[in-house]
Amino acid sequence: MSSLTTGDIDAVCGLVDELCGICWDESKSYLIDSRLSGIAEQAECANYKDLVRKVRAELVPGLKEKFVDAITTNETLWFRDGSPFEALQHKAIPELIDERSGTVFPKRMRIWSAACSTGQEPYSIAMTIAGLIPDFDQWDIQILGTDISPAAVEKAKSGMYGELEIGRGMDPERLNRYFLKKGNQWQVNDRIRAKCTFQTKNLHQPFTGMGPFDIIFCRNVAIYFSQEDQHALFNKLADVLSPNGWIFPGSSESLAHVGPQWVAQQHCRANCYRPNRTEAVYA
Ligand SMILES: C[S@@+](CC[C@H](N)C(=O)[O-])C[C@H]1O[C@@H](n2cnc3c(N)ncnc32)[C@H](O)[C@@H]1O
């Protein structure tokens, strides 16, 4: 394939933005070669502009999905950053249990891990709740994991992880309690998987028919979006969050710039945000 031209870079960055809303520019040209040369060659493309044309025209079955898989960064680990899971355990889940008791659905919880990558985040949430609620199996708990990358979602659905992935944040006690050894892999057990469902979802598309969620984890994805897209995303998340809900962004992300509709809180050293219910915001 011919070497990378300015036209190639512009074409690829345009498509990356169009498909995923991820901001790539010429400073990311090293990623174009490292991540896309393989699929461009497989699809017999003369150059990257040709690859972009084939993806857009959907001329090669599965090429668009492979392109999305290649451009997304699926870095994740179990109980990433620790503190959000401590805040769940010590604050958000106990408050939710308390709030629900006495309602018609005292054992219902709806949680969304938006941009869940290969599933470690939603499964870590499920394990945190399982460790807290003795009759976990009897509860109507739904943890939805979504991601734009079809390959990441497939892996999350399988619940199957290798030694290297397990080594990134999973402690021996939970490994023993929540996984089954399958050959040289570990699979999340049925109790935990029963509470987790997975779908491909682009966070730039409407959230029609979703929610309301009690808790949303939306971590380490907004950093790839423009400021304008971040605003749009958190405004849409507000629409599918229950009035007493919680949002956990990534440790380097903040909703401070999004507007007064969010109130920042800190629990167990984790930053989280809750809808601002004072009338002034809506006046
Ligand atoms: C760095 S991972 C974060 C995974 C997990 N939330 C965590 O913090 O460990 C970012 C994920 O965002 C996903 N992603 C990127 N753009 C997206 C979009 N427009 N809609 C949905 N997911 C997206 C990627 O596929 C990737 O799996």
mmCIF file of C-alpha atoms and ligand atoms in Angstrom:
data_model
loop_
_atom_site.group_PDB
_atom_site.id
_atom_site.type_symbol
_atom_site.label_atom_id
_atom_site.label_comp_id
_atom_site.label_asym_id
_atom_site.label_seq_id
_atom_site.Cartn_x
_atom_site.Cartn_y
_atom_site.Cartn_z
ATOM 1 C CA MET A 1 0.000 0.000 0.000
ATOM 2 C CA SER A 2 1.267 3.515 -0.797
ATOM 3 C CA SER A 3 2.570 5.670 2.078
ATOM 4 C CA LEU A 4 0.321 7.927 4.143
ATOM 5 C CA THR A 5 -0.632 11.274 2.516
ATOM 6 C CA THR A 6 -2.368 14.334 3.976
ATOM 7 C CA GLY A 7 -5.440 13.307 1.988
ATOM 8 C CA ASP A 8 -5.375 9.855 3.635
ATOM 9 C CA ILE A 9 -5.068 11.387 7.122
ATOM 10 C CA ASP A 10 -7.971 13.782 6.497
ATOM 11 C CA ALA A 11 -10.147 11.011 5.081
ATOM 12 C CA VAL A 12 -9.465 8.602 7.987
ATOM 13 C CA CYS A 13 -9.896 11.300 10.685
ATOM 14 C CA GLY A 14 -13.187 12.344 9.061
ATOM 15 C CA LEU A 15 -14.487 8.786 9.141
ATOM 16 C CA VAL A 16 -13.293 8.196 12.732
ATOM 17 C CA ASP A 17 -15.255 11.293 13.785
ATOM 18 C CA GLU A 18 -18.292 10.302 11.718
ATOM 19 C CA LEU A 19 -18.478 6.734 13.076
ATOM 20 C CA CYS A 20 -17.401 7.184 16.702
ATOM 21 C CA GLY A 21 -17.174 10.920 17.419
ATOM 22 C CA ILE A 22 -13.537 10.328 18.370
ATOM 23 C CA CYS A 23 -11.219 13.281 17.700
ATOM 24 C CA TRP A 24 -8.238 12.207 15.605
ATOM 25 C CA ASP A 25 -5.983 14.684 13.777
ATOM 26 C CA GLU A 26 -2.563 14.541 12.090
ATOM 27 C CA SER A 27 -0.910 14.028 15.510
ATOM 28 C CA LYS A 28 -2.573 10.586 15.516
ATOM 29 C CA SER A 29 -1.202 9.557 12.088
ATOM 30 C CA TYR A 30 1.001 6.891 13.772
ATOM 31 C CA LEU A 31 -2.266 5.213 14.864
ATOM 32 C CA ILE A 32 -3.505 5.054 11.286
ATOM 33 C CA ASP A 33 -0.639 2.816 10.194
ATOM 34 C CA SER A 34 -0.443 0.766 13.378
ATOM 35 C CA ARG A 35 -4.167 0.081 13.649
ATOM 36 C CA LEU A 36 -5.524 0.185 10.124
ATOM 37 C CA SER A 37 -2.818 -1.170 7.785
ATOM 38 C CA GLY A 38 -3.825 -4.804 8.444
ATOM 39 C CA ILE A 39 -7.506 -4.348 7.629
ATOM 40 C CA ALA A 40 -6.690 -2.098 4.639
ATOM 41 C CA GLU A 41 -4.482 -4.858 3.200
ATOM 42 C CA GLN A 42 -7.051 -7.585 3.905
ATOM 43 C CA ALA A 43 -9.705 -5.509 2.118
ATOM 44 C CA GLU A 44 -7.266 -5.021 -0.809
ATOM 45 C CA CYS A 45 -7.282 -1.235 -0.553
ATOM 46 C CA ALA A 46 -4.849 0.758 -2.712
ATOM 47 C CA ASN A 47 -4.518 3.396 0.042
ATOM 48 C CA TYR A 48 -6.330 4.693 3.147
ATOM 49 C CA LYS A 49 -8.682 6.878 1.101
ATOM 50 C CA ASP A 50 -9.755 3.687 -0.645
ATOM 51 C CA LEU A 51 -10.306 2.038 2.765
ATOM 52 C CA VAL A 52 -12.480 4.962 3.854
ATOM 53 C CA ARG A 53 -14.481 4.709 0.630
ATOM 54 C CA LYS A 54 -15.033 0.949 1.092
ATOM 55 C CA VAL A 55 -16.071 1.340 4.742
ATOM 56 C CA ARG A 56 -18.537 4.145 3.892
ATOM 57 C CA ALA A 57 -20.025 2.300 0.951
ATOM 58 C CA GLU A 58 -20.232 -0.918 3.033
ATOM 59 C CA LEU A 59 -18.749 -2.771 0.052
ATOM 60 C CA VAL A 60 -16.980 -5.401 2.154
ATOM 61 C CA PRO A 61 -19.126 -7.306 4.699
ATOM 62 C CA GLY A 62 -17.898 -6.709 8.260
ATOM 63 C CA LEU A 63 -15.319 -4.072 7.242
ATOM 64 C CA LYS A 64 -17.076 -1.225 9.055
ATOM 65 C CA GLU A 65 -17.165 -3.248 12.297
ATOM 66 C CA LYS A 66 -13.464 -4.142 11.940
ATOM 67 C CA PHE A 67 -12.662 -0.463 11.359
ATOM 68 C CA VAL A 68 -14.524 0.538 14.555
ATOM 69 C CA ASP A 69 -12.824 -2.265 16.521
ATOM 70 C CA ALA A 70 -9.429 -1.078 15.253
ATOM 71 C CA ILE A 71 -9.830 2.614 16.050
ATOM 72 C CA THR A 72 -11.263 2.238 19.553
ATOM 73 C CA THR A 73 -9.003 1.907 22.590
ATOM 74 C CA ASN A 74 -10.495 -0.847 24.735
ATOM 75 C CA GLU A 75 -8.112 -0.451 27.689
ATOM 76 C CA THR A 76 -9.859 -1.538 30.904
ATOM 77 C CA LEU A 77 -9.336 -3.584 34.054
ATOM 78 C CA TRP A 78 -11.192 -5.026 37.019
ATOM 79 C CA PHE A 79 -12.290 -2.529 39.671
ATOM 80 C CA ARG A 80 -10.488 0.227 37.746
ATOM 81 C CA ASP A 81 -9.425 3.081 40.064
ATOM 82 C CA GLY A 82 -10.919 1.309 43.112
ATOM 83 C CA SER A 83 -12.678 4.299 44.630
ATOM 84 C CA PRO A 84 -15.866 4.300 42.457
ATOM 85 C CA PHE A 85 -16.501 0.716 43.558
ATOM 86 C CA GLU A 86 -15.948 1.676 47.194
ATOM 87 C CA ALA A 87 -18.409 4.550 46.731
ATOM 88 C CA LEU A 88 -20.893 2.055 45.278
ATOM 89 C CA GLN A 89 -20.402 -0.320 48.180
ATOM 90 C CA HIS A 90 -20.473 2.201 51.004
ATOM 91 C CA LYS A 91 -22.752 4.932 49.682
ATOM 92 C CA ALA A 92 -24.697 4.592 46.434
ATOM 93 C CA ILE A 93 -26.000 1.015 46.769
ATOM 94 C CA PRO A 94 -26.935 1.265 50.502
ATOM 95 C CA GLU A 95 -28.776 4.558 49.770
ATOM 96 C CA LEU A 96 -30.528 3.015 46.810
ATOM 97 C CA ILE A 97 -31.603 -0.005 48.878
ATOM 98 C CA ASP A 98 -32.918 2.348 51.537
ATOM 99 C CA GLU A 99 -34.761 4.518 49.036
ATOM 100 C CA ARG A 100 -36.340 1.502 47.324
ATOM 101 C CA SER A 101 -37.602 -0.155 50.494
ATOM 102 C CA GLY A 102 -41.267 0.620 50.861
ATOM 103 C CA THR A 103 -41.758 1.164 47.107
ATOM 104 C CA VAL A 104 -43.549 -1.306 44.826
ATOM 105 C CA PHE A 105 -40.195 -2.536 43.501
ATOM 106 C CA PRO A 106 -38.032 -2.774 46.637
ATOM 107 C CA LYS A 107 -35.492 -5.124 45.028
ATOM 108 C CA ARG A 108 -35.026 -3.436 41.655
ATOM 109 C CA MET A 109 -31.830 -1.766 40.431
ATOM 110 C CA ARG A 110 -30.932 -0.515 36.969
ATOM 111 C CA ILE A 111 -27.307 0.289 36.232
ATOM 112 C CA TRP A 112 -25.615 1.247 32.946
ATOM 113 C CA SER A 113 -21.952 0.859 32.186
ATOM 114 C CA ALA A 114 -21.749 3.094 29.110
ATOM 115 C CA ALA A 115 -18.614 2.296 27.053
ATOM 116 C CA CYS A 116 -17.966 -0.903 29.004
ATOM 117 C CA SER A 117 -15.224 -2.203 26.695
ATOM 118 C CA THR A 118 -14.707 -5.954 27.256
ATOM 119 C CA GLY A 119 -16.968 -6.159 30.323
ATOM 120 C CA GLN A 120 -14.629 -5.844 33.313
ATOM 121 C CA GLU A 121 -16.472 -2.703 34.514
ATOM 122 C CA PRO A 122 -20.072 -4.054 34.528
ATOM 123 C CA TYR A 123 -18.912 -7.385 36.010
ATOM 124 C CA SER A 124 -16.981 -5.500 38.722
ATOM 125 C CA ILE A 125 -20.188 -3.588 39.513
ATOM 126 C CA ALA A 126 -22.144 -6.869 39.727
ATOM 127 C CA MET A 127 -19.505 -8.429 42.015
ATOM 128 C CA THR A 128 -19.569 -5.360 44.264
ATOM 129 C CA ILE A 129 -23.347 -5.647 44.650
ATOM 130 C CA ALA A 130 -23.204 -9.440 45.112
ATOM 131 C CA GLY A 131 -20.759 -8.931 47.977
ATOM 132 C CA LEU A 132 -23.178 -6.521 49.614
ATOM 133 C CA ILE A 133 -26.589 -8.152 49.222
ATOM 134 C CA PRO A 134 -26.875 -11.644 50.758
ATOM 135 C CA ASP A 135 -29.938 -12.637 48.648
ATOM 136 C CA PHE A 136 -28.467 -11.097 45.461
ATOM 137 C CA ASP A 137 -30.022 -13.845 43.274
ATOM 138 C CA GLN A 138 -33.520 -12.830 44.378
ATOM 139 C CA TRP A 139 -33.054 -9.199 43.356
ATOM 140 C CA ASP A 140 -34.234 -7.744 40.057
ATOM 141 C CA ILE A 141 -30.868 -6.232 39.151
ATOM 142 C CA GLN A 142 -30.038 -5.334 35.559
ATOM 143 C CA ILE A 143 -26.588 -4.107 34.687
ATOM 144 C CA LEU A 144 -26.416 -3.042 31.054
ATOM 145 C CA GLY A 145 -22.994 -2.868 29.425
ATOM 146 C CA THR A 146 -22.722 -1.104 26.068
ATOM 147 C CA ASP A 147 -19.851 -0.247 23.774
ATOM 148 C CA ILE A 148 -19.417 0.838 20.169
ATOM 149 C CA SER A 149 -16.875 -1.915 19.459
ATOM 150 C CA PRO A 150 -18.631 -5.126 18.348
ATOM 151 C CA ALA A 151 -15.565 -7.253 19.227
ATOM 152 C CA ALA A 152 -15.415 -5.785 22.753
ATOM 153 C CA VAL A 153 -19.134 -6.458 23.282
ATOM 154 C CA GLU A 154 -18.784 -10.069 22.066
ATOM 155 C CA LYS A 155 -15.959 -10.660 24.518
ATOM 156 C CA ALA A 156 -17.962 -9.060 27.335
ATOM 157 C CA LYS A 157 -20.904 -11.375 26.535
ATOM 158 C CA SER A 158 -18.658 -14.445 26.688
ATOM 159 C CA GLY A 159 -17.412 -13.397 30.143
ATOM 160 C CA MET A 160 -14.194 -15.271 29.327
ATOM 161 C CA TYR A 161 -10.782 -13.884 30.298
ATOM 162 C CA GLY A 162 -7.173 -15.032 30.066
ATOM 163 C CA GLU A 163 -4.586 -15.053 32.858
ATOM 164 C CA LEU A 164 -3.168 -11.707 31.779
ATOM 165 C CA GLU A 165 -6.573 -9.995 31.953
ATOM 166 C CA ILE A 166 -7.382 -11.636 35.272
ATOM 167 C CA GLY A 167 -4.024 -10.411 36.567
ATOM 168 C CA ARG A 168 -5.170 -6.826 36.008
ATOM 169 C CA GLY A 169 -7.132 -6.050 39.149
ATOM 170 C CA MET A 170 -8.872 -9.309 40.071
ATOM 171 C CA ASP A 171 -8.110 -10.468 43.616
ATOM 172 C CA PRO A 172 -7.796 -14.199 44.484
ATOM 173 C CA GLU A 173 -10.849 -14.195 46.752
ATOM 174 C CA ARG A 174 -13.240 -12.828 44.123
ATOM 175 C CA LEU A 175 -11.591 -14.991 41.456
ATOM 176 C CA ASN A 176 -12.441 -18.028 43.538
ATOM 177 C CA ARG A 177 -15.956 -16.855 44.309
ATOM 178 C CA TYR A 178 -17.138 -15.465 40.963
ATOM 179 C CA PHE A 179 -15.258 -17.370 38.227
ATOM 180 C CA LEU A 180 -14.987 -20.878 36.812
ATOM 181 C CA LYS A 181 -11.740 -22.151 35.319
ATOM 182 C CA LYS A 182 -12.247 -23.265 31.695
ATOM 183 C CA GLY A 183 -8.967 -24.651 30.288
ATOM 184 C CA ASN A 184 -6.493 -21.774 30.463
ATOM 185 C CA GLN A 185 -9.296 -19.191 30.673
ATOM 186 C CA TRP A 186 -11.546 -17.973 33.467
ATOM 187 C CA GLN A 187 -15.283 -17.425 32.942
ATOM 188 C CA VAL A 188 -17.481 -15.171 35.093
ATOM 189 C CA ASN A 189 -19.995 -17.473 36.779
ATOM 190 C CA ASP A 190 -23.729 -17.676 35.955
ATOM 191 C CA ARG A 191 -24.852 -15.817 39.120
ATOM 192 C CA ILE A 192 -22.974 -12.699 38.036
ATOM 193 C CA ARG A 193 -23.628 -13.079 34.299
ATOM 194 C CA ALA A 194 -27.384 -13.456 34.953
ATOM 195 C CA LYS A 195 -27.497 -9.809 36.041
ATOM 196 C CA CYS A 196 -25.468 -8.422 33.116
ATOM 197 C CA THR A 197 -26.573 -7.842 29.518
ATOM 198 C CA PHE A 198 -24.541 -6.359 26.686
ATOM 199 C CA GLN A 199 -25.326 -4.420 23.503
ATOM 200 C CA THR A 200 -23.393 -2.455 20.914
ATOM 201 C CA LYS A 201 -24.263 1.210 21.259
ATOM 202 C CA ASN A 202 -22.794 4.434 19.933
ATOM 203 C CA LEU A 203 -23.004 7.109 22.643
ATOM 204 C CA HIS A 204 -23.508 9.761 19.953
ATOM 205 C CA GLN A 205 -26.815 8.235 18.930
ATOM 206 C CA PRO A 206 -30.132 8.873 20.741
ATOM 207 C CA PHE A 207 -30.879 6.901 23.918
ATOM 208 C CA THR A 208 -34.446 6.157 22.841
ATOM 209 C CA GLY A 209 -36.160 3.511 24.961
ATOM 210 C CA MET A 210 -33.356 3.396 27.529
ATOM 211 C CA GLY A 211 -33.559 4.034 31.264
ATOM 212 C CA PRO A 212 -34.327 5.240 33.746
ATOM 213 C CA PHE A 213 -31.075 4.115 35.371
ATOM 214 C CA ASP A 214 -30.253 4.462 39.060
ATOM 215 C CA ILE A 215 -26.529 4.577 38.433
ATOM 216 C CA ILE A 216 -24.480 5.244 35.292
ATOM 217 C CA PHE A 217 -20.784 4.551 34.931
ATOM 218 C CA CYS A 218 -19.470 6.510 31.943
ATOM 219 C CA ARG A 219 -15.738 6.371 32.398
ATOM 220 C CA ASN A 220 -12.713 7.001 30.234
ATOM 221 C CA VAL A 221 -14.648 7.554 27.022
ATOM 222 C CA ALA A 222 -15.662 11.251 27.035
ATOM 223 C CA ILE A 223 -11.936 12.125 26.941
ATOM 224 C CA TYR A 224 -11.921 11.033 23.287
ATOM 225 C CA PHE A 225 -14.793 13.394 22.371
ATOM 226 C CA SER A 226 -14.879 17.124 21.548
ATOM 227 C CA GLN A 227 -16.065 19.484 24.321
ATOM 228 C CA GLU A 228 -19.323 19.990 22.425
ATOM 229 C CA ASP A 229 -19.929 16.233 22.140
ATOM 230 C CA GLN A 230 -19.126 15.808 25.850
ATOM 231 C CA HIS A 231 -21.851 18.342 26.706
ATOM 232 C CA ALA A 232 -24.335 16.599 24.440
ATOM 233 C CA LEU A 233 -23.446 13.215 25.946
ATOM 234 C CA PHE A 234 -23.860 14.252 29.589
ATOM 235 C CA ASN A 235 -27.111 16.080 28.794
ATOM 236 C CA LYS A 236 -28.483 12.923 27.191
ATOM 237 C CA LEU A 237 -27.300 10.846 30.147
ATOM 238 C CA ALA A 238 -29.221 13.211 32.443
ATOM 239 C CA ASP A 239 -32.391 12.340 30.525
ATOM 240 C CA VAL A 240 -32.053 8.611 31.247
ATOM 241 C CA LEU A 241 -30.909 8.944 34.863
ATOM 242 C CA SER A 242 -33.469 8.730 37.665
ATOM 243 C CA PRO A 243 -33.955 12.018 39.608
ATOM 244 C CA ASN A 244 -31.990 10.607 42.569
ATOM 245 C CA GLY A 245 -29.423 8.878 40.385
ATOM 246 C CA TRP A 246 -25.649 8.874 40.277
ATOM 247 C CA ILE A 247 -23.127 9.288 37.476
ATOM 248 C CA PHE A 248 -19.546 8.164 37.849
ATOM 249 C CA PRO A 249 -17.177 9.644 35.233
ATOM 250 C CA GLY A 250 -13.526 8.574 34.847
ATOM 251 C CA SER A 251 -11.002 9.779 37.420
ATOM 252 C CA SER A 252 -9.634 12.429 35.020
ATOM 253 C CA GLU A 253 -13.082 13.513 33.780
ATOM 254 C CA SER A 254 -15.338 16.205 35.177
ATOM 255 C CA LEU A 255 -18.854 17.423 34.507
ATOM 256 C CA ALA A 256 -18.074 20.820 36.005
ATOM 257 C CA HIS A 257 -18.075 22.462 32.557
ATOM 258 C CA VAL A 258 -21.376 20.853 31.525
ATOM 259 C CA GLY A 259 -23.593 23.131 33.571
ATOM 260 C CA PRO A 260 -25.580 23.632 36.772
ATOM 261 C CA GLN A 261 -27.791 20.608 36.161
ATOM 262 C CA TRP A 262 -25.157 18.479 37.976
ATOM 263 C CA VAL A 263 -24.069 18.566 41.605
ATOM 264 C CA ALA A 264 -20.564 17.257 42.298
ATOM 265 C CA GLN A 265 -20.078 14.953 45.268
ATOM 266 C CA GLN A 266 -17.162 12.983 46.593
ATOM 267 C CA HIS A 267 -17.559 9.654 48.349
ATOM 268 C CA CYS A 268 -14.731 7.297 49.294
ATOM 269 C CA ARG A 269 -12.465 9.653 47.286
ATOM 270 C CA ALA A 270 -14.502 8.989 44.096
ATOM 271 C CA ASN A 271 -15.927 11.929 42.175
ATOM 272 C CA CYS A 272 -19.535 11.475 41.196
ATOM 273 C CA TYR A 273 -22.387 13.703 40.079
ATOM 274 C CA ARG A 274 -26.088 13.803 40.864
ATOM 275 C CA PRO A 275 -28.917 15.726 39.180
ATOM 276 C CA ASN A 276 -29.313 19.206 40.630
ATOM 277 C CA ARG A 277 -32.897 19.251 41.776
ATOM 278 C CA THR A 278 -33.055 22.855 42.940
ATOM 279 C CA GLU A 279 -35.769 24.750 41.094
ATOM 280 C CA ALA A 280 -33.361 27.513 40.027
ATOM 281 C CA VAL A 281 -31.754 25.195 37.446
ATOM 282 C CA TYR A 282 -35.046 24.585 35.688
ATOM 283 C CA ALA A 283 -36.544 28.064 36.070
HETATM 284 C C1 LIG B 1 -10.722 3.215 27.510
HETATM 285 S S1 LIG B 1 -12.184 2.237 27.318
HETATM 286 C C2 LIG B 1 -13.000 2.471 28.877
HETATM 287 C C3 LIG B 1 -13.656 1.205 29.387
HETATM 288 C C4 LIG B 1 -14.248 1.321 30.800
HETATM 289 N N1 LIG B 1 -15.310 2.276 30.863
HETATM 290 C C5 LIG B 1 -13.173 1.663 31.807
HETATM 291 O O1 LIG B 1 -13.110 2.799 32.274
HETATM 292 O O2 LIG B 1 -12.346 0.790 32.124
HETATM 293 C C6 LIG B 1 -13.136 3.285 26.225
HETATM 294 C C7 LIG B 1 -14.243 2.546 25.501
HETATM 295 O O3 LIG B 1 -15.087 3.508 24.869
HETATM 296 C C8 LIG B 1 -15.577 2.924 23.677
HETATM 297 N N2 LIG B 1 -16.068 3.993 22.788
HETATM 298 C C9 LIG B 1 -15.371 4.901 22.086
HETATM 299 N N3 LIG B 1 -16.185 5.713 21.385
HETATM 300 C C10 LIG B 1 -17.442 5.323 21.689
HETATM 301 C C11 LIG B 1 -18.730 5.771 21.287
HETATM 302 N N4 LIG B 1 -18.897 6.792 20.435
HETATM 303 N N5 LIG B 1 -19.818 5.139 21.784
HETATM 304 C C12 LIG B 1 -19.667 4.099 22.645
HETATM 305 N N6 LIG B 1 -18.483 3.627 23.057
HETATM 306 C C13 LIG B 1 -17.380 4.227 22.579
HETATM 307 C C14 LIG B 1 -14.396 2.148 23.129
HETATM 308 O O4 LIG B 1 -14.780 1.142 22.243
HETATM 309 C C15 LIG B 1 -13.735 1.621 24.399
HETATM 310 O O5 LIG B 1 -14.117 0.301 24.681
#
